[in-house]
Coordinates of C-alpha atoms in Angstrom, one line a residue:
X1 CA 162.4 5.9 -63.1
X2 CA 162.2 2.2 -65.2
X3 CA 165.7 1.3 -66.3
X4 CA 164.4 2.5 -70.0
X5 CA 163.9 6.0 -69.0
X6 CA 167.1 6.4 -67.7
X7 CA 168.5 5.2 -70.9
X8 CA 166.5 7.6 -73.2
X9 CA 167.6 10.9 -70.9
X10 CA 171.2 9.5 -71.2
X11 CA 170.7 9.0 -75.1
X12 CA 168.9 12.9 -74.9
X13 CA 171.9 14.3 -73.2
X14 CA 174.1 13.3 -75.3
X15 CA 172.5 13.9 -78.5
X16 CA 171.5 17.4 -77.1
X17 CA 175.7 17.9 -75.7
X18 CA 176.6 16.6 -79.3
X19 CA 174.4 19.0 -81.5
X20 CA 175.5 22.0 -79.4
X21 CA 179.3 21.4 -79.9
X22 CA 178.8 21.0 -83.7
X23 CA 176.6 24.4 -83.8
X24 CA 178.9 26.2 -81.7
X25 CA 181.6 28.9 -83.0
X26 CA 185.2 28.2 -81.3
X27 CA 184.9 31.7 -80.0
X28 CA 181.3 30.7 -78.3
X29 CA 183.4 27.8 -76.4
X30 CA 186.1 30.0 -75.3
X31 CA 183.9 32.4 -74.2
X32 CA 181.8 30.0 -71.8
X33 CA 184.8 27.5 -70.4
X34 CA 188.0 29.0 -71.6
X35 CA 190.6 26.0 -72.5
X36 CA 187.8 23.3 -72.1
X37 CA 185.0 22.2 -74.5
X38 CA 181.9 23.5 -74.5
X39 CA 179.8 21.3 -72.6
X40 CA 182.3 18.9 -71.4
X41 CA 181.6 19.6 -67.6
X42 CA 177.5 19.9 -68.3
X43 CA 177.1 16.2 -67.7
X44 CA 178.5 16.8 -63.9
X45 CA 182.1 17.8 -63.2
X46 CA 181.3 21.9 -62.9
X47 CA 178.7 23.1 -60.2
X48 CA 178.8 26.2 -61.7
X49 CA 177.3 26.0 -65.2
X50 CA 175.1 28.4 -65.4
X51 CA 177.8 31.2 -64.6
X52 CA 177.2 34.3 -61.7
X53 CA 175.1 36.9 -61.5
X54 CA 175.0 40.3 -59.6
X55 CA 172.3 42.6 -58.8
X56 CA 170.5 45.5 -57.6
X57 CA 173.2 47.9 -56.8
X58 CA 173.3 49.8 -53.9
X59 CA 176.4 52.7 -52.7
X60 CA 177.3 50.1 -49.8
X61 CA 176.7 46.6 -51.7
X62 CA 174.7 44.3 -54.3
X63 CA 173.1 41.1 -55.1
X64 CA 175.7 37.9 -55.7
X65 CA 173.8 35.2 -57.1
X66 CA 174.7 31.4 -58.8
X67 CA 173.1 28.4 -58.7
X68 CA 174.7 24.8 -58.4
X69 CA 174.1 22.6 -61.5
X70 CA 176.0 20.2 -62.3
X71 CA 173.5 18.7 -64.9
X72 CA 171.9 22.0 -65.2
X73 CA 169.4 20.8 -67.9
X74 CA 168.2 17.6 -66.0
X75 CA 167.2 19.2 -62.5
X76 CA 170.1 20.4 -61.8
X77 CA 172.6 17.0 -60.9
X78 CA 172.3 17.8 -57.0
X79 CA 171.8 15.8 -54.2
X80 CA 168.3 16.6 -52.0
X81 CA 170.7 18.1 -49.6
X82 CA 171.7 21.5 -48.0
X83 CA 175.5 22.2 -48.8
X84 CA 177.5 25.5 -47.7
X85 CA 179.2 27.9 -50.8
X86 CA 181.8 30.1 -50.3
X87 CA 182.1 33.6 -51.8
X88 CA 184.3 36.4 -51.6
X89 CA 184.4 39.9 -52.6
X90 CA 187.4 42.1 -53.7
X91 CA 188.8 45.0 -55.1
X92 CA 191.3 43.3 -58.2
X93 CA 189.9 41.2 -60.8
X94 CA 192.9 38.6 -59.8
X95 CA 190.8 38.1 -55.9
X96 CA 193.6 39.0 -54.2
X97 CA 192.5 41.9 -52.1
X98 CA 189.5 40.5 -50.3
X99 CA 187.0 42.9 -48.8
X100 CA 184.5 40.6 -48.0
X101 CA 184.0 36.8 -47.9
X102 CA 181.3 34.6 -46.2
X103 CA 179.4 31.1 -46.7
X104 CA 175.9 30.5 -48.0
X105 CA 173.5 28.1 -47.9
X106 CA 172.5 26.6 -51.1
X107 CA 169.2 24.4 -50.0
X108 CA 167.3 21.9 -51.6
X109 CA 164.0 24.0 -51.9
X110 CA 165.7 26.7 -53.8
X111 CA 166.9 24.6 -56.3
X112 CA 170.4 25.3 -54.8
X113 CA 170.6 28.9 -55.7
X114 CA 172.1 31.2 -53.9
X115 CA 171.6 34.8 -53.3
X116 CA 174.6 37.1 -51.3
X117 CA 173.4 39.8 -50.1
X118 CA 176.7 41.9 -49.8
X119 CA 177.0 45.3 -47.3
X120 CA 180.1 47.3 -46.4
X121 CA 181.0 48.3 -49.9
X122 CA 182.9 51.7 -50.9
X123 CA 180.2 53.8 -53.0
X124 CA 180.8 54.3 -56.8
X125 CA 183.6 52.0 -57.8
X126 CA 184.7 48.5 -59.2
X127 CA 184.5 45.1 -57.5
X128 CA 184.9 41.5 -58.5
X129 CA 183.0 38.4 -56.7
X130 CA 183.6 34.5 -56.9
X131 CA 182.2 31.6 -55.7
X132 CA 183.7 28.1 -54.4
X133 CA 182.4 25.0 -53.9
X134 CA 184.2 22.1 -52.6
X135 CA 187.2 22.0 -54.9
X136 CA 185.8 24.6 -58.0
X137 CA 185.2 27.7 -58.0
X138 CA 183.2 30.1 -60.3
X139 CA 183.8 32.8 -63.1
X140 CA 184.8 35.8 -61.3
X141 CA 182.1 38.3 -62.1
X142 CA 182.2 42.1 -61.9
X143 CA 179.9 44.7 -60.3
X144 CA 180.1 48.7 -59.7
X145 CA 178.5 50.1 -56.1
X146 CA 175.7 53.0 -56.9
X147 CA 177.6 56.9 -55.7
X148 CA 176.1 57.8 -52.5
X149 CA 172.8 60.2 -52.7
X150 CA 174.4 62.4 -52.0
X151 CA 176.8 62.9 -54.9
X152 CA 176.0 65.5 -57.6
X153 CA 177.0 62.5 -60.0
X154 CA 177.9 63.8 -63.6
X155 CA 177.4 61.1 -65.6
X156 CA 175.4 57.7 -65.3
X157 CA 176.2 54.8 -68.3
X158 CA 173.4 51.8 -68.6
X159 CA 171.5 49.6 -70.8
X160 CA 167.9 48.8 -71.2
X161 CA 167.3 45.7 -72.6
X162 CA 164.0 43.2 -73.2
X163 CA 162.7 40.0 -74.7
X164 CA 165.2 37.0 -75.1
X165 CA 163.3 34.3 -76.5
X166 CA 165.8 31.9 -76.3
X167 CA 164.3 29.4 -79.6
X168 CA 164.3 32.5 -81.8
X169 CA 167.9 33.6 -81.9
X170 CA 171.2 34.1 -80.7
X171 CA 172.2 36.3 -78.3
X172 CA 174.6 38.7 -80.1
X173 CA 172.4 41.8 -78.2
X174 CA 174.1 40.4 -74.8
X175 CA 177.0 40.0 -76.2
X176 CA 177.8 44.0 -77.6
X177 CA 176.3 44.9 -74.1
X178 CA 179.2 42.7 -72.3
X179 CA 181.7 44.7 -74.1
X180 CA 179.8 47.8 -72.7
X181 CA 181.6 49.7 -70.2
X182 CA 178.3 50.4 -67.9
X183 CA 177.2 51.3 -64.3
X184 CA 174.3 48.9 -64.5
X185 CA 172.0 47.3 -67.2
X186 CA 168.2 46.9 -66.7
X187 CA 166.1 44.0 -67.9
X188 CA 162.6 44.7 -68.5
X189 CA 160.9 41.5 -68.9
X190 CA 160.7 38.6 -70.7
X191 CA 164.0 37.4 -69.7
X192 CA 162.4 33.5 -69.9
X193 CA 159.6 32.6 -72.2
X194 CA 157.4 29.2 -71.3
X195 CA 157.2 27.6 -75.3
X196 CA 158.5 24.7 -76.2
X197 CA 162.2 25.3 -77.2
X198 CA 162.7 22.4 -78.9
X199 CA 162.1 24.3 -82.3
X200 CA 164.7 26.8 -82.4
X201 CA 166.9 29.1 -85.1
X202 CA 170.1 27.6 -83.0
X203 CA 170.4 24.4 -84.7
X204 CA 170.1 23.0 -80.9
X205 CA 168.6 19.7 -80.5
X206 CA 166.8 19.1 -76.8
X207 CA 165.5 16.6 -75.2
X208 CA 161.7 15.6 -74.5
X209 CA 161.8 17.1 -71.6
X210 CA 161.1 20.5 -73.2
X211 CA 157.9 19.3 -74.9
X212 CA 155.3 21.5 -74.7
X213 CA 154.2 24.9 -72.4
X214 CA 156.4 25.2 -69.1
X215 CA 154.0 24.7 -66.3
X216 CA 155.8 22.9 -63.4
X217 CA 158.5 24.0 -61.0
X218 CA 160.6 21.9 -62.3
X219 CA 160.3 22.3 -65.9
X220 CA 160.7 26.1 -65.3
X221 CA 163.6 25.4 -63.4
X222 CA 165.4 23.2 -66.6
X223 CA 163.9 26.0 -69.0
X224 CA 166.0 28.9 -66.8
X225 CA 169.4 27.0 -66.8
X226 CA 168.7 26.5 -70.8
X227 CA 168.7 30.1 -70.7
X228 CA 171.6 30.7 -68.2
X229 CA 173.8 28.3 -70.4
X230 CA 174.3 30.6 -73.1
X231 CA 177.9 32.4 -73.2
X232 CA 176.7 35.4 -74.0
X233 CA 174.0 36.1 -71.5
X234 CA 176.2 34.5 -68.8
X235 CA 179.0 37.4 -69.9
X236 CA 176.7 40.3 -70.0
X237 CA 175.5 38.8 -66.0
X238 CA 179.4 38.7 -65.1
X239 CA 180.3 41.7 -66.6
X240 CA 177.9 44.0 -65.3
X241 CA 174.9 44.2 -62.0
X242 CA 172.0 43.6 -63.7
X243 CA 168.3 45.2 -62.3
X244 CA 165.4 43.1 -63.2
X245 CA 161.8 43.3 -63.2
X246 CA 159.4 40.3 -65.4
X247 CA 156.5 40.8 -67.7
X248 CA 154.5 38.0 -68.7
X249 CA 156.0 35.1 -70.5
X250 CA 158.2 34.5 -66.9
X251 CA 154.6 32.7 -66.5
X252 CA 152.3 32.4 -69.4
X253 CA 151.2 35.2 -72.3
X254 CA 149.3 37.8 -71.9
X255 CA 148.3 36.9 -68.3
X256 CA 146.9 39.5 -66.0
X257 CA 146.8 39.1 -62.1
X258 CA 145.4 35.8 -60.9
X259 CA 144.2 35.6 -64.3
X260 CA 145.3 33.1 -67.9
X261 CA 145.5 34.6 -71.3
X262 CA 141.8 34.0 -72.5
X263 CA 140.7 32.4 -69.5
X264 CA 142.3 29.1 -70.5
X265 CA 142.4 26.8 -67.3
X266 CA 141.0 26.8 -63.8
X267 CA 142.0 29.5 -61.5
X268 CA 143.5 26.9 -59.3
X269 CA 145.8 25.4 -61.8
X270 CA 147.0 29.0 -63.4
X271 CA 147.6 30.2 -59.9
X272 CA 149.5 26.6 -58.9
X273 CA 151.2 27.6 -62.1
X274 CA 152.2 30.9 -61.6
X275 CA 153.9 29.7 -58.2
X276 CA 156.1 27.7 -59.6
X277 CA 157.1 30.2 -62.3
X278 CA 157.9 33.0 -59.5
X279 CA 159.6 30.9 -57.4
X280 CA 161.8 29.5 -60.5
X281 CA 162.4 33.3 -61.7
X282 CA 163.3 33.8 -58.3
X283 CA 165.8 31.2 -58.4
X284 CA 167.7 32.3 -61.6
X285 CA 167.9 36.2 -60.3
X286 CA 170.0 38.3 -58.6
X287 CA 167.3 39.5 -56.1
X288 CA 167.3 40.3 -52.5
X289 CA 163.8 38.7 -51.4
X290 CA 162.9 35.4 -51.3
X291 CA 159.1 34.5 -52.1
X292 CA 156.6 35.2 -49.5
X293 CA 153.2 34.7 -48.8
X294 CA 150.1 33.2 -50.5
X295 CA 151.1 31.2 -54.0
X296 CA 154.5 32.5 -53.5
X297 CA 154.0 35.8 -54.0
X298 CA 157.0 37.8 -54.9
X299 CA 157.7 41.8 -54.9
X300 CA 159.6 43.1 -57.2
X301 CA 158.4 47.0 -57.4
X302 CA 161.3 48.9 -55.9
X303 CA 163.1 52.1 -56.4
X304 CA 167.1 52.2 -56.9
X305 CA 169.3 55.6 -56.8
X306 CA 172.4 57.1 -58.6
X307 CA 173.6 59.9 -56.5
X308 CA 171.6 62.9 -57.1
X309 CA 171.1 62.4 -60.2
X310 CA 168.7 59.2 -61.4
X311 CA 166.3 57.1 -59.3
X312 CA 165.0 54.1 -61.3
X313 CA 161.2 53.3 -60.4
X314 CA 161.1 49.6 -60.8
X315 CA 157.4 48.3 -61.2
X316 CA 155.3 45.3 -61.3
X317 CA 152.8 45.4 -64.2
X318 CA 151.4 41.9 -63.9
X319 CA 151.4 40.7 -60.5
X320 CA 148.2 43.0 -59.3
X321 CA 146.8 43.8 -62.3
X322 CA 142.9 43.5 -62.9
X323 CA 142.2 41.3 -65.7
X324 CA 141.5 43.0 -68.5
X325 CA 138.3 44.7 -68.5
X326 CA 137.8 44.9 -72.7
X327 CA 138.7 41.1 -72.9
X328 CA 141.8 39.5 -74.2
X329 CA 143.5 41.4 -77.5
X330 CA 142.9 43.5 -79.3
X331 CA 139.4 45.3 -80.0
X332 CA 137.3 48.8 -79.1
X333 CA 137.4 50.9 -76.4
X334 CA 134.8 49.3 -73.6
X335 CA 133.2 51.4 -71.0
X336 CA 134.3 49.6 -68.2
X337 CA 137.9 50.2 -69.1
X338 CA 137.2 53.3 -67.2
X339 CA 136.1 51.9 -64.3
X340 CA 138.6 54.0 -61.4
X341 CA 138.4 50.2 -59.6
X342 CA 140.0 48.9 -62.6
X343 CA 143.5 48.4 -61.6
X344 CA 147.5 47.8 -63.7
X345 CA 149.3 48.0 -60.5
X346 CA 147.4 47.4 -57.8
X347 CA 146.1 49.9 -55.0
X348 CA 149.6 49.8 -53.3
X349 CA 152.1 49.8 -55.5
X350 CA 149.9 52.7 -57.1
X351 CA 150.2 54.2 -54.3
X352 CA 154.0 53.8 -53.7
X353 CA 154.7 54.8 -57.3
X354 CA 152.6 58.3 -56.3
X355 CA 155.1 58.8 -53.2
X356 CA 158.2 58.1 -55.4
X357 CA 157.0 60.8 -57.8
X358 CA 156.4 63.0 -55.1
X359 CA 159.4 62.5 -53.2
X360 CA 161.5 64.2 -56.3
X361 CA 165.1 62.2 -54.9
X362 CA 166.8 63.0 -58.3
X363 CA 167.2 65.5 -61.1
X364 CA 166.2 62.2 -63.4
X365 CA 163.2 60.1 -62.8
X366 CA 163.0 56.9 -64.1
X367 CA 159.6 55.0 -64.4
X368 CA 160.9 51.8 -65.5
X369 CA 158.3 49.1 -66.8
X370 CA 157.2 46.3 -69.0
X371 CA 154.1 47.6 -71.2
X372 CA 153.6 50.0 -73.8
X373 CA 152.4 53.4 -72.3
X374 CA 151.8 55.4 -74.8
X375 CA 148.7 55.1 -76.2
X376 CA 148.8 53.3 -80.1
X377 CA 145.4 53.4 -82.0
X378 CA 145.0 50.3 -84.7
X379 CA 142.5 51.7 -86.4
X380 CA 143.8 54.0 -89.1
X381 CA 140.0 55.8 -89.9
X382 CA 138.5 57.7 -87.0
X383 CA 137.4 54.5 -84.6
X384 CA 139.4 54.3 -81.7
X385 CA 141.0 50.1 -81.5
X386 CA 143.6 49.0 -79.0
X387 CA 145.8 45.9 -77.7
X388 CA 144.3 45.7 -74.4
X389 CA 147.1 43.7 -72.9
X390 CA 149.4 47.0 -72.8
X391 CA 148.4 50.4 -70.8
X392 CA 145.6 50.8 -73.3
X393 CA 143.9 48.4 -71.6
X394 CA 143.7 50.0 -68.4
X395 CA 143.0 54.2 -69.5
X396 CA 141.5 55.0 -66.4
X397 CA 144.6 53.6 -64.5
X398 CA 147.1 55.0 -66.9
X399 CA 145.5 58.4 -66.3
X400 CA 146.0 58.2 -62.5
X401 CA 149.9 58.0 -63.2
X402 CA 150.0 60.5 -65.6
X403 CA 148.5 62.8 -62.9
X404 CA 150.7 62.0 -60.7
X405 CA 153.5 62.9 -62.9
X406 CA 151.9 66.1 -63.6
X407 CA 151.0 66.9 -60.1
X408 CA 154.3 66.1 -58.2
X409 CA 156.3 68.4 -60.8
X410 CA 158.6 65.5 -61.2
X411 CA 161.8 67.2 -62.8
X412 CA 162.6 64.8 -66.1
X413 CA 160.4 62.3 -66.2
X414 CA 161.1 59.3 -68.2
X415 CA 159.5 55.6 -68.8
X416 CA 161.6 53.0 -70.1
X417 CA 159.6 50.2 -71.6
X418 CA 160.1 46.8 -72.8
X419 CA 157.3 44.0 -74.2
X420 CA 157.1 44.6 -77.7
X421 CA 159.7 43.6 -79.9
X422 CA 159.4 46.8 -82.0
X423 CA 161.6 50.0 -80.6
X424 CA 159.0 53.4 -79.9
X425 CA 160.4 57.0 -78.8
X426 CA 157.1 59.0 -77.6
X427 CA 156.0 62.0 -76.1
X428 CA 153.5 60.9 -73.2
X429 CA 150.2 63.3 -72.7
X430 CA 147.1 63.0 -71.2
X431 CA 145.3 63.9 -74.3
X432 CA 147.2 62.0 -76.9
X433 CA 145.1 63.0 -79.7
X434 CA 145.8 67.5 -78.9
X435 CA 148.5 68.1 -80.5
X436 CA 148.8 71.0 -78.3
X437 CA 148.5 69.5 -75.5
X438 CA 151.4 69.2 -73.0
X439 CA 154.0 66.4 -73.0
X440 CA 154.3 65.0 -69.6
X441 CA 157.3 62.6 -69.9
X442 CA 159.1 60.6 -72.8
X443 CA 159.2 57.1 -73.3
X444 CA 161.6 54.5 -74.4
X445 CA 160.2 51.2 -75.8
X446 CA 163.4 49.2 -76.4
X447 CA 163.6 46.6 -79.1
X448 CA 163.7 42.8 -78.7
X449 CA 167.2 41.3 -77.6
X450 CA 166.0 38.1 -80.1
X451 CA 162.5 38.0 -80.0
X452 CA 161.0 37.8 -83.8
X453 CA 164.3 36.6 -85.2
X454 CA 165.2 38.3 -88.2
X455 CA 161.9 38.0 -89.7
X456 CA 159.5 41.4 -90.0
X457 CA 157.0 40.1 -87.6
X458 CA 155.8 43.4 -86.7
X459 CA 156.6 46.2 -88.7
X460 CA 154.3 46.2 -92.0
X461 CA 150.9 45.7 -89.6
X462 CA 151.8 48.8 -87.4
X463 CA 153.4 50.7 -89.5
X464 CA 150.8 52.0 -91.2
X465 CA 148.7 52.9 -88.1
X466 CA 152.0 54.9 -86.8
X467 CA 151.0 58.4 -88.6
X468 CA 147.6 58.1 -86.8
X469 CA 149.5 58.5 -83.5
X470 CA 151.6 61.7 -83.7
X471 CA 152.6 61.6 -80.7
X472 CA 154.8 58.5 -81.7
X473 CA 158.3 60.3 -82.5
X474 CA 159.8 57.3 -84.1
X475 CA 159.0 53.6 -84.7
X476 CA 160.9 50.5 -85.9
X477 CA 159.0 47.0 -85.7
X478 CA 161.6 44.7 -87.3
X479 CA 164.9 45.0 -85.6
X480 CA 166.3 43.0 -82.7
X481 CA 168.7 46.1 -80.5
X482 CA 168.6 47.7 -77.3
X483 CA 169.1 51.5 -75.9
X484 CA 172.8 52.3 -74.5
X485 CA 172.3 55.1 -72.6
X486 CA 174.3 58.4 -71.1
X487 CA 172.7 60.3 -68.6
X488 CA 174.2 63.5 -67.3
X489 CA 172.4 66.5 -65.6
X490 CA 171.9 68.6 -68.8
X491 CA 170.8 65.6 -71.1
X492 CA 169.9 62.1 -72.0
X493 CA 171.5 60.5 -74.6
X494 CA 169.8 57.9 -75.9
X495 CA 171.7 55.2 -78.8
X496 CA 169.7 53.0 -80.5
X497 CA 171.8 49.8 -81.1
X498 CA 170.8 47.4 -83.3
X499 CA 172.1 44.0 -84.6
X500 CA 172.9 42.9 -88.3
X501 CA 170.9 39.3 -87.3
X502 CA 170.0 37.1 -84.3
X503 CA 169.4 33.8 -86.3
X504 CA 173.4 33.0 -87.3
X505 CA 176.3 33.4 -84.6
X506 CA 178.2 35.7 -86.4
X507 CA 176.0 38.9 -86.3
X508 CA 176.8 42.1 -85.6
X509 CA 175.6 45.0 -83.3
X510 CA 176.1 48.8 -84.7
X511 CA 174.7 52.2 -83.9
X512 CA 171.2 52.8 -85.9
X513 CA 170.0 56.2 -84.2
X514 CA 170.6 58.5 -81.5
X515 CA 167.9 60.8 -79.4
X516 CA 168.5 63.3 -76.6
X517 CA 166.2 64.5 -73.9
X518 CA 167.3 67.6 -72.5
X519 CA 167.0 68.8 -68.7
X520 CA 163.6 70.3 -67.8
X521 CA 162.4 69.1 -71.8
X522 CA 160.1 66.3 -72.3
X523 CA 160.1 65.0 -75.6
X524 CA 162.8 63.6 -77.2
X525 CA 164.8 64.5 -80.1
X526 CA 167.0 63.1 -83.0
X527 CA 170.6 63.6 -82.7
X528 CA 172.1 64.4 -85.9
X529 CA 175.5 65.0 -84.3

């Protein structure tokens, strides 16, 4: 790098350090390095910048994840080295009665992340985790084991959040879910978007670095860490195990499979692309796996259980998809839509998802996802018009699940959903238009955490098309929230909480509605109560 270079990244950091401790609330500093300034160890003192994470719990362990950053917006700040982390696990928030401790390697090629994979735990109850490195250790984060499968559990508390487009907001979603007291939160998607955040509702000034769509490794690695620096989001990750699963702006919009959104590069450059972006995503999570196989493939479909009472279908709705047999957007119905070849998930995980439906663990089966389900007509007269980057896309495949919920006898099934910055309840059917026809599961489209900002990006254009779909129970397009949900044998409770604004730092999060589904009932209801 020429001696100028240097100079201007200096001159970047510290204009980009600068503006964030002038837009930043006291109670934003506090919250991130208690007693210090804001970002007075970003430029290299703290390893641990981007906070701790935990994941994927299990009734004997979970996930432990960080990542050493000094700089964490400038590669990171470490050497090209391989360097040992300590960690520990115990019962008391104060670390004093240690049940498990170890080293880790943080390496060079994982852009010194590291990912604990902790066994031995006690089933159902409370634990605290920290990390050391050389002479500093981390935030001491928090986590909660799964019961065994065995328990007839009576009640199950979580949170199903989506969409955090950094540039559009702050995070005041995250923050009401910290102060949550929850078994487990899940993220379905869009946890990282790849635009250029240098235009943003935060006031945040950033350096040319961030120009333009994240393509590289290591631009998706700085673009992570910008989100992992936020206080709020690196609470909610020390407060609670988070279970994660990506959509499509992890990579690029509206991509299916090996495939770019309107077939807008060579294959060999999206796919060189979409590498890096896994392997990044990888990085920043609190996942078991590391990335395998051809252009870093990584599974994330999985299946997670709450005693006898929830199992949580985790899929992948992008990684194996066909690409999109009506074209890109939105238009009409095409024949070869229902084409049985045509696939959203891939012969195998198809395949899996059939035997976890079949299987019947738990009272409570969750199909947890990133695309709408439920099918949404645009066009208001009687043509038939849909976004073909959700399951409308793919009826043929959609249809296959369905069956397979139908068949298998599944007791409560229900789909949580994330993607599209609007908040849906809906009754799923194989016939959506027969009124009469049986309902087959309810879904849960959660709102945006910032996504949209506090504009109305979506609610007067599908509003109108909403009493065209009946089988759409309730719809709000213009709200930034989340679902905090209490599952117990007899019911799901279902609260719809959403926030006052994302585009200022002093909004507020309050309940908005509540639905129940109750035991051996699909279809949601409101809760007046």
């Amino acid at each position: 790098m020429a001696i100028s270079d240097r100079l201007r990244d200096a001159m970047d950091r510290r204009r980009f350090i600068n503006t964030a401790w002038t837009t930043a609330t006291a109670a934003t500093a506090m919250a991130l390095i208690p007693g210090d300034d804001l970002f007075a160890k970003a430029i290299g003192a703290d390893p641990f910048t981007l906070g701790v994470a935990s994941g994927d719990p299990t009734p004997t362990g979970a996930v432990l994840w960080t990542r050493l950053a000094p700089d964490p917006l400038f590669g990171g700040g470490m050497k090209d080295q391989t360097v040992r982390v300590g960690w520990r696990v115990a019962r008391d928030e104060a670390m004093r009665d240690v049940v498990a401790s170890g080293k880790a390697m943080a390496t060079p090629a994982l852009a010194h992340s590291v990912h604990v994979e902790v066994e031995g735990l006690t089933p159902g109850r409370d634990y605290f985790y920290q990390f050391d490195y050389r002479q500093d250790e981390s935030p001491v984060g928090h986590f909660r084991t799964a019961p065994s499968a065995a328990e007839r559990l009576k009640k199950l508390e979580f949170a199903v959040l989506t969409c955090q487009a950094w540039q559009d907001g702050f995070y005041t979603v995250l923050r009401d879910v910290a102060a949550q007291d929850l078994d487990v939160v899940f993220h379905l998607g869009d946890y990282l978007y790849e635009y250029d955040p240098r235009t943003n509702k935060r006031g945040v000034v950033l350096p040319d670095r961030f120009a333009g769509e994240t393509a590289s490794l290591t631009r998706y690695r700085d673009q992570h860490a910008l989100y992992k620096t936020d206080p709020d989001l690196q609470l909610a990750h020390k407060n609670h195990a988070f279970v994660v699963i990506w959509d499509d702006h992890e990579v690029q919009n509206d991509y299916s499979g090996k495939f770019p959104e309107y077939d807008n590069m060579p294959l060999d450059v999206f796919l060189a692309r979409r590498a890096n972006a896994y392997q990044a995503y990888y990085e920043h999570m609190p996942l078991r796996l590391p990335p395998k196989g051809a252009n870093n493939r990584l599974k994330i479909y999985r299946s997670l259980q709450f005693g006898d009472l929830a199992e949580f279908v985790m899929l992948d709705t992008r990684q194996y998809r066909s690409d999109n047999p009506c074209g890109d957007g939105e238009s009409l119905r095409c024949d070869a839509a229902y084409d049985y070849r045509v696939q959203m998930l891939g012969t195998a995980q198809e395949q899996w998802l059939s035997r976890q439906l079949f299987a019947k663990r738990a009272r409570w089966t969750f199909v947890t996802q990133g695309l709408l389900m439920a099918e949404l007509d645009h066009d208001i007269g009687p043509g038939k018009r849909f976004w073909n980057d959700a399951w409308d896309g793919f009826p043929s495949a959609r249809d296959r699940v369905f069956r397979d919920i139908q068949a298998s006898g599944a007791r409560n099934p229900v789909v949580l959903t994330g993607d599209w910055h609007s908040t849906f309840v809906n009754d799923l059917k194989l016939r959506f238009k027969d009124q009469n026809a049986p309902v087959l599961a309810t879904e849960f489209v959660t709102p945006a955490i910032t996504s949209g900002g506090d504009g109305t990006p979506y609610g007067p254009y599908y509003g109108p098309m909403i009493p065209t779909n009946p089988h759409i129970k309730y719809y709000e397009g213009d709200k930034r929230g989340y679902f905090r949900m209490t599952l117990t044998p007899a019911m799901l409770h279902a609260r719809l909480r959403f926030a006052s604004k994302v585009e200022a730092p002093d909004g507020t999060v309050s309940l908005a509605e509540r639905f129940v589904v109750l035991d051996g009932q699909p279809g949601a209801v409101r809760d007046g109560a």
